XYZ file of C-alpha atoms in Angstrom:
464
model
C -16.061 -47.637 -23.449
C -14.512 -46.377 -26.674
C -14.935 -42.688 -25.717
C -12.597 -42.417 -22.717
C -11.127 -39.320 -21.118
C -7.470 -40.304 -21.559
C -5.264 -40.653 -24.653
C -4.347 -44.044 -26.072
C -0.610 -44.698 -26.195
C 1.136 -47.109 -28.505
C 3.452 -49.844 -27.223
C 6.658 -47.824 -27.634
C 5.242 -44.848 -25.731
C 3.944 -47.146 -22.992
C 7.381 -48.774 -22.645
C 9.153 -45.368 -22.388
C 6.610 -44.057 -19.863
C 6.848 -47.240 -17.779
C 10.644 -47.047 -17.798
C 10.631 -43.367 -16.830
C 7.767 -43.281 -14.327
C 6.937 -46.726 -12.914
C 9.819 -49.215 -13.133
C 13.305 -48.216 -12.045
C 16.711 -49.818 -12.143
C 17.263 -53.183 -13.756
C 13.521 -53.914 -14.124
C 13.063 -50.829 -16.287
C 16.136 -51.611 -18.389
C 15.046 -55.219 -18.996
C 11.546 -54.182 -20.101
C 10.916 -54.549 -23.843
C 8.042 -54.383 -26.313
C 7.792 -58.150 -26.512
C 6.833 -58.198 -22.822
C 3.641 -56.275 -23.635
C 2.846 -56.968 -27.276
C 1.578 -59.138 -28.960
C 1.493 -61.618 -26.067
C 1.815 -59.747 -22.754
C 3.556 -61.605 -19.958
C 1.488 -61.859 -16.751
C 4.490 -61.627 -14.388
C 5.667 -58.380 -16.039
C 2.160 -56.929 -15.852
C 1.909 -57.987 -12.197
C 5.170 -56.176 -11.446
C 3.986 -53.019 -13.277
C 0.631 -53.055 -11.461
C 2.349 -53.609 -8.094
C 4.731 -50.674 -8.642
C 1.857 -48.430 -9.764
C -0.135 -49.314 -6.636
C 2.939 -48.710 -4.487
C 3.361 -45.257 -6.096
C -0.288 -44.235 -5.714
C -1.426 -45.898 -2.464
C 1.902 -46.696 -0.804
C 1.009 -50.368 -0.369
C 3.801 -52.718 0.582
C 4.581 -56.152 -0.858
C 3.486 -57.996 2.284
C -0.013 -56.533 1.915
C -0.478 -58.553 -1.290
C 0.340 -61.832 0.560
C -1.945 -61.218 3.568
C -5.281 -62.894 3.997
C -8.167 -60.392 4.129
C -9.562 -60.138 7.631
C -13.199 -59.546 6.677
C -13.604 -62.982 5.041
C -14.105 -66.345 6.739
C -12.137 -69.108 5.033
C -12.186 -72.712 6.238
C -8.803 -73.649 4.782
C -6.666 -70.476 4.359
C -3.457 -72.474 3.732
C -4.979 -73.663 0.486
C -5.199 -69.989 -0.807
C -1.572 -69.029 -0.199
C -0.669 -69.367 -3.885
C -3.727 -67.429 -5.077
C -3.568 -64.607 -2.469
C -1.256 -62.212 -4.430
C -3.442 -62.420 -7.518
C -6.689 -61.921 -5.569
C -5.273 -58.987 -3.562
C -3.893 -57.428 -6.752
C -7.334 -57.764 -8.358
C -9.002 -56.163 -5.288
C -6.635 -53.202 -5.311
C -6.826 -52.768 -9.099
C -10.614 -53.077 -9.043
C -10.651 -50.089 -6.646
C -7.912 -48.147 -8.481
C -8.781 -48.473 -12.172
C -12.269 -46.804 -11.972
C -10.388 -43.714 -10.789
C -8.385 -44.009 -14.031
C -11.698 -44.155 -15.989
C -11.443 -47.917 -16.611
C -14.602 -49.738 -15.521
C -14.379 -53.132 -17.244
C -11.398 -54.685 -15.465
C -11.692 -58.413 -14.784
C -9.636 -61.207 -13.216
C -8.948 -62.596 -16.688
C -6.993 -59.408 -17.434
C -4.540 -60.504 -14.714
C -4.448 -64.236 -15.398
C -4.811 -64.210 -19.197
C -4.050 -60.650 -20.394
C -4.744 -59.459 -23.924
C -2.632 -56.907 -25.805
C -5.282 -54.262 -26.628
C -6.887 -54.319 -23.186
C -3.557 -54.157 -21.382
C -2.486 -51.204 -23.572
C -5.719 -49.414 -22.669
C -5.304 -50.196 -18.952
C -1.677 -49.066 -18.951
C -2.618 -45.857 -20.868
C -5.192 -45.016 -18.193
C -2.691 -45.711 -15.383
C 0.037 -43.591 -17.064
C -2.423 -40.742 -17.636
C -3.493 -40.856 -13.979
C 0.161 -40.856 -12.850
C 0.810 -37.738 -14.977
C -2.300 -36.104 -13.532
C -1.197 -37.068 -10.018
C 2.246 -35.508 -10.523
C 0.717 -32.277 -11.860
C -1.701 -32.126 -8.928
C 1.146 -32.906 -6.553
C 3.201 -30.042 -7.991
C 0.285 -27.634 -7.553
C -0.292 -29.015 -4.057
C 3.378 -28.517 -3.194
C 3.188 -24.975 -4.560
C 0.128 -24.322 -2.426
C 1.877 -25.893 0.551
C 4.952 -23.734 0.006
C 2.732 -20.656 -0.363
C 0.929 -21.677 2.820
C 4.219 -22.004 4.696
C 5.503 -18.705 3.303
C 2.201 -17.043 4.182
C 2.476 -18.480 7.702
C 5.998 -17.053 7.999
C 4.784 -13.722 6.629
C 1.868 -13.825 9.026
C 4.222 -14.414 11.929
C 6.457 -11.579 10.728
C 3.428 -9.315 10.308
C 2.180 -10.267 13.749
C 5.593 -9.491 15.200
C 5.732 -6.188 13.303
C 2.156 -5.471 14.361
C 3.012 -6.124 17.994
C 6.104 -3.908 17.692
C 4.041 -1.176 16.069
C 1.419 -1.484 18.810
C 4.094 -1.221 21.483
C 5.605 1.785 19.693
C 2.168 3.395 19.386
C 1.522 2.761 23.058
C 4.900 4.263 23.890
C 4.223 7.257 21.652
C 0.682 7.729 22.929
C 1.598 7.267 26.562
C 3.446 10.091 28.235
C 5.749 9.100 31.101
C 4.895 10.397 34.542
C 8.117 12.410 34.691
C 7.316 14.289 31.481
C 3.583 14.782 32.013
C 4.055 18.216 33.592
C 6.338 19.339 30.760
C 3.941 17.840 28.196
C 0.997 19.675 29.774
C 3.003 22.914 29.892
C 4.064 22.549 26.272
C 0.506 21.775 25.173
C -0.751 24.882 27.019
C 1.993 26.989 25.432
C 1.140 25.590 22.005
C -2.520 26.458 22.516
C -1.600 29.972 23.658
C 0.706 30.418 20.668
C -2.026 29.142 18.396
C -4.459 31.661 19.872
C -1.898 34.460 19.546
C -1.197 33.507 15.957
C -4.895 33.466 15.199
C -5.333 36.893 16.839
C -2.326 38.319 14.958
C -3.615 36.869 11.724
C -7.065 38.370 12.340
C -5.584 41.775 13.258
C -3.342 41.768 10.214
C -6.223 40.781 7.976
C -8.394 43.566 9.426
C -5.559 46.107 9.038
C -4.951 44.993 5.500
C -8.641 45.206 4.748
C -8.804 48.727 6.245
C -5.719 49.798 4.268
C -7.193 48.320 1.159
C -10.430 50.180 1.810
C -8.543 53.464 2.405
C -6.472 52.950 -0.711
C -9.581 52.119 -2.657
C -11.199 55.346 -1.370
C -8.040 57.360 -2.268
C -7.999 55.722 -5.662
C -11.653 56.574 -6.195
C -10.999 60.217 -5.177
C -7.991 60.400 -7.461
C -10.027 58.799 -10.210
C -12.679 61.502 -9.700
C -9.974 64.182 -9.778
C -8.592 62.574 -12.915
C -12.011 62.598 -14.507
C -12.411 66.293 -13.593
C -8.983 67.055 -15.034
C -9.859 65.095 -18.141
C -13.059 67.105 -18.475
C -11.094 70.316 -17.980
C -8.552 69.176 -20.562
C -11.380 68.411 -22.971
C -12.921 71.811 -22.366
C -9.507 73.486 -22.782
C -8.984 71.547 -25.993
C -12.358 72.748 -27.208
C -11.382 76.315 -26.298
C -8.035 75.798 -27.989
C -9.745 74.511 -31.099
C -12.114 77.467 -31.040
C -9.143 79.806 -30.638
C -7.205 78.048 -33.360
C -9.860 79.137 -35.803
C -9.148 82.711 -34.779
C -5.369 82.358 -34.535
C -3.152 81.314 -37.380
C -2.212 77.692 -36.974
C 1.461 77.644 -37.717
C 3.990 80.017 -36.060
C 5.474 80.943 -39.432
C 2.137 82.145 -40.667
C 1.710 84.061 -37.410
C 5.109 85.674 -37.845
C 4.278 86.611 -41.411
C 0.959 87.898 -40.313
C 2.641 89.954 -37.556
C 5.158 91.370 -39.995
C 2.389 92.228 -42.375
C 0.510 93.894 -39.554
C 3.680 95.782 -38.559
C 4.136 96.898 -42.150
C 0.534 97.996 -42.289
C 0.921 99.742 -38.938
C 4.109 101.424 -40.163
C 2.395 102.375 -43.362
C -0.507 103.657 -41.333
C 1.907 105.602 -39.124
C 3.641 106.993 -42.187
C 0.341 107.790 -43.769
C -0.740 109.316 -40.476
C 2.366 111.420 -40.359
C 1.848 112.387 -43.932
C -1.779 113.146 -43.202
C -0.784 115.085 -40.129
C 1.711 117.004 -42.193
C -0.854 117.524 -44.836
C -3.319 118.370 -42.161
C -0.989 120.965 -40.690
C -0.336 122.267 -44.178
C -3.930 122.393 -45.118
C -5.205 123.487 -41.755
C -3.928 126.906 -42.229
C -4.893 126.990 -45.826
C -8.164 125.177 -45.734
C -9.722 125.748 -42.355
C -13.079 126.138 -43.514
C -13.254 123.275 -45.923
C -15.742 120.673 -44.683
C -14.529 117.995 -47.027
C -11.061 118.065 -45.541
C -12.504 117.779 -42.071
C -14.568 114.852 -43.067
C -11.538 113.060 -44.570
C -9.514 113.803 -41.474
C -12.264 112.407 -39.290
C -12.409 109.296 -41.439
C -8.658 108.842 -41.150
C -8.835 109.269 -37.395
C -11.566 106.670 -37.144
C -9.460 104.267 -39.216
C -6.474 104.864 -36.958
C -8.576 104.248 -33.836
C -9.977 101.026 -35.369
C -6.464 99.836 -36.186
C -5.294 100.558 -32.619
C -8.257 98.692 -31.183
C -7.569 95.742 -33.502
C -3.944 95.739 -32.422
C -4.954 95.724 -28.744
C -7.387 92.893 -29.394
C -4.678 90.876 -31.150
C -2.307 91.356 -28.218
C -5.019 90.221 -25.749
C -5.834 87.175 -27.882
C -2.142 86.274 -28.057
C -1.791 86.627 -24.271
C -4.895 84.459 -23.732
C -3.558 81.808 -26.178
C -0.231 81.807 -24.348
C -1.972 81.496 -20.995
C -4.108 78.639 -22.355
C -1.039 76.863 -23.700
C 0.633 77.228 -20.302
C -2.494 75.882 -18.631
C -2.603 72.969 -21.097
C 1.061 72.164 -20.432
C 0.530 72.358 -16.668
C -2.588 70.127 -17.013
C -0.631 67.647 -19.081
C 2.170 67.592 -16.480
C -0.448 67.130 -13.743
C -1.977 64.319 -15.801
C 1.403 62.670 -16.145
C 1.998 62.983 -12.415
C -1.446 61.548 -11.659
C -0.864 58.731 -14.092
C 2.501 57.999 -12.450
C 0.829 58.045 -9.019
C -1.941 55.822 -10.341
C 0.606 53.375 -11.752
C 2.568 53.390 -8.489
C -0.648 52.837 -6.535
C -1.623 50.046 -8.873
C 1.798 48.471 -8.428
C 1.450 48.752 -4.659
C -2.023 47.292 -4.875
C -0.804 44.413 -7.063
C 2.104 43.803 -4.691
C -0.293 43.744 -1.748
C -2.619 41.449 -3.644
C 0.304 39.164 -4.490
C 1.380 39.162 -0.840
C -2.174 38.389 0.195
C -2.343 35.642 -2.426
C 0.985 34.179 -1.271
C -0.142 34.319 2.355
C -3.437 32.688 1.444
C -1.603 30.106 -0.689
C 0.759 29.312 2.187
C -2.144 29.013 4.607
C -4.048 26.777 2.176
C -0.919 24.731 1.534
C -0.356 24.273 5.253
C -3.989 23.274 5.706
C -3.736 20.853 2.770
C -0.475 19.418 4.146
C -2.138 18.911 7.517
C -5.166 17.304 5.849
C -2.947 15.086 3.673
C -0.928 14.056 6.715
C -4.146 13.218 8.563
C -5.412 11.293 5.536
C -2.100 9.428 5.218
C -2.173 8.523 8.920
C -5.808 7.402 8.646
C -5.044 5.411 5.474
C -2.044 3.765 7.150
C -4.225 2.902 10.130
C -6.921 1.540 7.818
C -4.351 -0.496 5.875
C -2.916 -1.875 9.103
C -6.454 -2.670 10.263
C -7.287 -4.314 6.920
C -4.067 -6.329 7.018
C -4.846 -7.249 10.598
C -8.353 -8.318 9.575
C -7.037 -10.312 6.612
C -4.398 -11.966 8.776
C -7.018 -12.676 11.451
C -9.319 -14.201 8.830
C -6.435 -16.292 7.495
C -5.557 -17.376 11.027
C -9.185 -18.306 11.699
C -9.418 -20.261 8.434
C -6.098 -21.987 9.161
C -7.228 -22.783 12.713
C -10.498 -24.151 11.345
C -8.599 -26.281 8.824
C -6.236 -27.442 11.565
C -9.202 -28.329 13.759
C -10.822 -30.164 10.829
C -7.604 -32.064 10.111
C -7.186 -32.827 13.802
C -10.760 -34.077 14.013
C -10.211 -36.138 10.834
C -6.946 -37.511 12.252
C -8.700 -38.281 15.526
C -11.502 -40.032 13.652
C -8.945 -41.988 11.620
C -7.139 -42.903 14.818
C -10.401 -44.014 16.385
C -11.299 -46.057 13.306
C -7.797 -47.582 13.195
C -8.008 -48.415 16.897
C -11.416 -50.013 16.358
C -10.156 -51.932 13.347
C -7.085 -52.995 15.315
C -9.308 -54.226 18.114
C -11.541 -56.023 15.632
C -8.541 -57.513 13.828
C -7.062 -58.626 17.157
C -10.368 -60.156 18.160
C -10.718 -61.871 14.781
C -7.073 -62.977 14.954
C -7.661 -64.433 18.399
C -10.840 -66.127 17.167
C -9.039 -67.479 14.094
C -6.146 -68.605 16.266
C -8.518 -70.401 18.605
C -10.317 -71.950 15.647
C -6.996 -73.054 14.155
C -5.878 -74.498 17.472
C -9.192 -76.347 17.751
C -8.803 -77.492 14.176
C -5.271 -78.714 14.815
C -6.404 -80.439 17.994
C -9.222 -82.076 16.053
C -6.847 -83.083 13.299
C -4.431 -84.516 15.883
C -7.262 -86.373 17.624
C -8.522 -87.636 14.291
C -4.991 -88.702 13.365
C -4.525 -90.409 16.722
C -7.905 -92.104 16.450
C -7.093 -93.113 12.878
C -3.742 -94.502 13.978
C -5.410 -96.405 16.853
C -8.064 -97.817 14.515
C -5.384 -98.805 12.003
C -3.387 -100.504 14.748
C -6.509 -102.312 15.918
C -7.373 -103.358 12.364
C -3.817 -104.491 11.744
C -3.905 -106.463 14.984
C -7.206 -108.103 13.945
C -5.824 -108.857 10.495
C -2.738 -110.415 12.108
C -4.989 -112.492 14.362
C -7.105 -113.611 11.460
C -4.008 -114.442 9.485
C -2.628 -116.400 12.425
C -5.890 -118.323 12.728
C -6.001 -119.051 9.044
C -2.463 -120.347 8.961
C -2.166 -124.083 9.993
């Protein structure tokens, strides 16, 4: 028994714990170490054990002075002085094994020893601490149970109110049924009209988009053709640039040079014509002069042809430049139209996206609202199920406690009946015993009287 499940306290700790937990008032103040160590006083230990049993089991003082009913004693009046000690031993013999003390004896009450009493009191104090902790947890659980019952009642009331509200909301009064039906029909018609309008608008938008896409494709083709024409014109321009002087200053210089050459040629022509007129008369028959004149004429004709060609090339270059400028302006216009069409297309796409986003948002809001309603219903149902389960468990516990109480009542009634029967039997036996004692006393008195009378007679005979 040296390895126990409770701590060993010294005498000072035992005295403080006994004063604080077991003994109260003057008894606790008068308690000292000398009452427990080294020679413990039996009456102090009896008082401590009695108070501990009163705390744990609620036994009263008169229970320790009552004769046990389940024992048959011939002379119970002889045990009146020993009854408190025997009852205390019976109660302690049932209580101390709970405190993990299994070697308690009657000698520990009649002739206590210091070490054993310290161990017994340590076990009792440890059990009292454990009992208080368990009682606190039990009270917490009891308070939680009461609060949960109140909450359950509140939830039931709220649930009933919500059910009544739902019934009121779901049920349409007879006066408003016609209006409700009319409104529901109108809502359905409006929903159908909205769906039709939405479908028509979507089809119109799709057709417009298709037309705009076709116009854009045509314009893109036209743009490509114009680009090809611009490329071809650029190629022509580049080919002409090789023939024409690049810079306008060079062209002006070249023109001035050509004018000077033309003027020189005109002057030379005039001179030649003058010479020709001079020499025509003088040298008509000279073939060499004719040949030179013919050569000069050919040169003049070639120069005139070159001048005409230059003028035509200049006109063509000017026309090409005008065409290039007009093509570039057309390109700019087409690009501006393309940008405007792209902006319109982006705006339409943004509108379509916003419409689609609004529609999706509305659908999501409706779905979220449905989900929230379903989740609320599920939560209410779960709470209802949990409350119902709690109610069922509480009802089962109540039924168990009622059945246990009923069984205890039945057992107490049976024990009462048995105790009454045994009391009546003991009373009858006592009455018989008293009657027998009285008869025996009377008979003894009569015999004594008879013997005294005989002795007196004998004495009277013996006396002279």
